[in-house]
Short mmCIF file of C-alpha atoms in Angstrom, two decimals:
data_model
loop_
_atom_site.label_atom_id
_atom_site.label_comp_id
_atom_site.label_asym_id
_atom_site.label_seq_id
_atom_site.Cartn_x
_atom_site.Cartn_y
_atom_site.Cartn_z
CA PRO A 205 0.42 0.12 -0.12
CA ALA A 206 0.32 4.03 -0.91
CA PRO A 207 2.86 5.75 2.12
CA GLY A 208 -0.16 6.74 4.79
CA TYR A 209 -2.34 4.33 3.33
CA PHE A 210 -3.67 2.72 7.00
CA ALA A 211 -3.20 5.88 8.61
CA LYS A 212 -5.76 7.71 6.18
CA CYS A 213 -8.81 4.10 6.45
CA LYS A 214 -7.74 4.53 10.12
CA GLN A 215 -9.77 7.79 9.33
CA HIS A 216 -12.36 7.09 6.41
CA ARG A 217 -13.10 3.39 8.44
CA ARG A 218 -12.90 2.45 4.61
CA CYS A 219 -10.29 1.59 3.03
CA LEU A 220 -9.37 0.28 -0.55
CA VAL A 221 -7.30 -2.54 -1.59
CA ARG A 222 -7.96 -3.49 -4.68
CA SER A 223 -9.30 -0.67 -8.06
CA LEU A 224 -8.81 -1.05 -10.93
CA VAL A 225 -9.66 2.34 -13.10
CA THR A 226 -10.75 1.67 -17.04
CA CYS A 227 -11.19 3.56 -20.03
CA ASP A 228 -11.66 4.01 -23.62
CA SER A 229 -10.62 7.43 -24.69
CA ALA A 230 -11.26 8.11 -28.79
CA TYR A 231 -8.88 11.75 -28.49
CA GLY A 232 -6.89 11.20 -24.84
CA ASN A 233 -9.11 13.05 -22.59
CA THR A 234 -11.32 10.44 -21.32
CA ALA A 235 -7.78 8.64 -20.44
CA LYS A 236 -6.48 12.10 -18.52
CA VAL A 237 -9.77 11.88 -16.56
CA ALA A 238 -9.10 7.92 -16.04
CA GLU A 239 -5.29 8.63 -15.10
CA SER A 240 -5.90 12.31 -12.66
CA ILE A 241 -9.19 9.68 -10.76
CA GLY A 242 -6.08 6.29 -10.42
CA ALA A 243 -3.73 9.38 -9.07
CA ALA A 244 -6.13 9.99 -5.84
CA LEU A 245 -6.91 6.50 -5.66
CA ARG A 246 -3.51 5.04 -5.71
CA THR A 247 -2.57 7.75 -1.42
CA PHE A 248 -6.12 4.34 -0.22
CA GLY A 249 -4.89 1.29 -1.83
CA SER A 250 -3.01 0.23 -5.02
CA VAL A 251 -4.34 0.55 -8.02
CA SER A 252 -4.17 -0.29 -11.91
CA VAL A 253 -4.95 2.23 -15.38
CA LYS A 254 -6.50 0.24 -17.89
CA GLN A 255 -8.13 0.64 -21.79
CA VAL A 256 -10.80 -1.63 -21.19
CA GLY A 257 -9.20 -4.07 -24.14
CA GLU A 258 -5.92 -4.35 -21.51
CA VAL A 259 -8.11 -5.67 -19.06
CA ALA A 260 -8.05 -9.40 -18.28
CA GLN A 261 -10.38 -11.38 -16.81
CA ASP A 262 -8.31 -11.82 -14.54
CA ASP A 263 -7.98 -8.21 -13.07
CA LEU A 264 -11.20 -8.15 -12.01
CA LYS A 265 -10.83 -10.74 -9.40
CA GLY A 266 -10.76 -9.38 -6.30
CA LEU A 267 -11.38 -5.48 -6.66
CA ASP A 268 -12.69 -3.32 -4.37
CA LEU A 269 -13.09 -0.71 -6.69
CA LEU A 270 -14.20 -0.76 -10.42
CA ILE A 271 -14.39 2.50 -12.10
CA ILE A 272 -15.36 2.18 -16.07
CA GLY A 273 -15.24 5.83 -17.89
CA SER A 274 -16.23 6.60 -21.79
CA PRO A 275 -16.14 9.26 -24.20
CA THR A 276 -20.02 9.65 -25.11
CA GLN A 277 -20.19 9.23 -28.62
CA GLY A 278 -23.17 9.67 -30.81
CA GLY A 279 -24.92 9.31 -27.27
CA ARG A 280 -23.61 6.43 -25.77
CA PRO A 281 -20.40 5.36 -24.58
CA THR A 282 -18.92 3.33 -27.65
CA GLU A 283 -18.06 0.63 -28.41
CA SER A 284 -15.44 -0.90 -26.84
CA THR A 285 -16.72 -0.05 -23.49
CA ARG A 286 -20.09 -1.68 -24.41
CA GLN A 287 -18.33 -5.26 -25.09
CA PHE A 288 -16.30 -4.84 -22.00
CA ILE A 289 -19.59 -3.44 -19.94
CA ASP A 290 -21.25 -6.82 -21.88
CA SER A 291 -17.87 -9.11 -20.40
CA LEU A 292 -17.69 -8.30 -16.71
CA PRO A 293 -18.79 -11.33 -15.05
CA GLN A 294 -21.71 -11.79 -13.67
CA GLU A 295 -21.48 -13.58 -10.10
CA LEU A 296 -17.98 -10.60 -10.15
CA LEU A 297 -20.39 -7.47 -9.99
CA PRO A 298 -22.43 -7.69 -6.51
CA ARG A 299 -18.45 -8.31 -4.50
CA MET A 300 -17.72 -4.64 -6.06
CA ARG A 301 -18.33 -1.15 -5.38
CA ILE A 302 -18.81 0.18 -8.77
CA ALA A 303 -18.84 3.72 -9.94
CA ILE A 304 -18.79 5.08 -14.03
CA PHE A 305 -17.90 8.25 -15.60
CA ASP A 306 -18.12 9.55 -19.30
CA THR A 307 -16.81 12.52 -21.51
CA ARG A 308 -18.99 15.26 -22.79
CA LEU A 309 -19.36 19.33 -24.24
CA GLU A 310 -21.05 21.47 -22.10
CA GLU A 311 -24.55 21.13 -23.00
CA THR A 312 -25.18 24.93 -21.78
CA LYS A 313 -22.43 26.61 -24.60
CA GLN A 314 -23.87 24.53 -27.68
CA LYS A 315 -26.41 25.78 -30.24
CA LEU A 316 -29.58 24.95 -30.69
CA PRO A 317 -29.75 22.13 -31.83
CA LEU A 318 -26.81 20.16 -30.57
CA ARG A 319 -28.77 20.73 -27.27
CA VAL A 320 -31.65 19.33 -27.82
CA LEU A 321 -29.67 16.57 -30.04
CA MET A 322 -28.22 15.80 -26.48
CA LYS A 323 -31.12 16.14 -24.52
CA THR A 324 -32.27 13.76 -26.80
CA ILE A 325 -30.53 11.49 -26.95
CA GLY A 326 -28.52 11.89 -23.60
CA TYR A 327 -24.68 11.19 -22.20
CA ALA A 328 -22.64 7.11 -22.03
CA ALA A 329 -22.10 7.73 -18.22
CA PRO A 330 -26.58 6.76 -18.00
CA LYS A 331 -25.86 4.08 -20.33
CA MET A 332 -23.30 2.80 -19.06
CA ALA A 333 -24.58 2.65 -15.42
CA GLU A 334 -27.93 0.39 -17.02
CA SER A 335 -25.79 -2.13 -18.63
CA ILE A 336 -24.32 -2.57 -15.58
CA GLN A 337 -27.35 -3.02 -13.56
CA ARG A 338 -28.96 -5.30 -15.80
CA LYS A 339 -25.86 -7.43 -15.45
CA GLY A 340 -26.70 -7.28 -11.42
CA GLY A 341 -24.67 -5.08 -10.06
CA THR A 342 -24.67 -2.12 -8.21
CA VAL A 343 -23.39 1.30 -9.42
CA SER A 344 -22.89 4.17 -6.99
CA PRO A 345 -22.77 6.50 -6.41
CA GLN A 346 -24.75 8.64 -9.29
CA PRO A 347 -22.88 8.22 -13.18
CA GLU A 348 -20.56 11.48 -13.55
CA GLY A 349 -19.74 13.55 -16.27
CA PHE A 350 -16.53 15.12 -17.50
CA VAL A 351 -16.25 17.92 -19.76
CA VAL A 352 -14.91 18.64 -22.78
CA ASN A 353 -14.29 21.23 -24.60
CA ASP A 354 -14.70 20.21 -28.55
CA LYS A 355 -15.28 16.88 -29.74
CA GLU A 356 -10.93 16.37 -29.67
CA GLY A 357 -10.37 18.37 -26.07
CA PRO A 358 -8.90 19.77 -24.34
CA LEU A 359 -11.23 19.13 -20.84
CA LYS A 360 -12.56 22.38 -19.42
CA VAL A 361 -10.40 23.99 -16.57
CA GLY A 362 -10.26 22.21 -13.09
CA GLU A 363 -12.12 18.80 -14.71
CA LEU A 364 -8.89 16.89 -13.87
CA ASP A 365 -9.13 18.36 -9.88
CA ARG A 366 -12.21 17.97 -10.60
CA ALA A 367 -12.01 13.89 -10.91
CA GLY A 368 -8.73 13.40 -8.00
CA ALA A 369 -11.65 15.23 -6.04
CA TRP A 370 -14.64 12.39 -7.20
CA ALA A 371 -11.99 9.68 -6.69
CA ALA A 372 -10.92 10.07 -3.08
CA GLN A 373 -14.99 10.86 -2.72
CA LEU A 374 -15.72 6.52 -4.00
CA ALA A 375 -12.57 6.63 -1.77
CA THR A 376 -14.03 7.40 1.59
CA ALA A 377 -17.96 6.63 0.93
CA SER A 378 -18.67 3.37 3.05
CA SER A 379 -20.19 0.88 0.17
#
């Protein structure tokens, strides 16, 4: 465990023994969010950060926390992310905490036609959470969205800090 691990466990009464942050990333922004989440979680235990295509079934065994991220593309997660969620062993899902995030455009900054479309089709994270829940998993807290300024980025200023703070809240929340 990282330095200060046991002191933080005692202080927060919640310890992560093992967590995995995995994502797909079209332009690198979602990967940056995943890395920021992973860096924040290292204070609380061991963490791996991997692309969804790099995760082996053995990586999922014994996890305390699984965090899955995807860019929003056409209101949905990427195909690689959908395939990863579909491949998750159903028997493992009830044994771990699962959190979901996506990267997305900021709705209020878009022109009216795109805002209407975004309201209609939604974002990737809620759809990912629904897929996990259909398989018997529980997503907690509610899925989170991190904002990119344009399709290819960059991330909105402050989003990486917000991602780290979100991860710390996940680590210290009771299951």
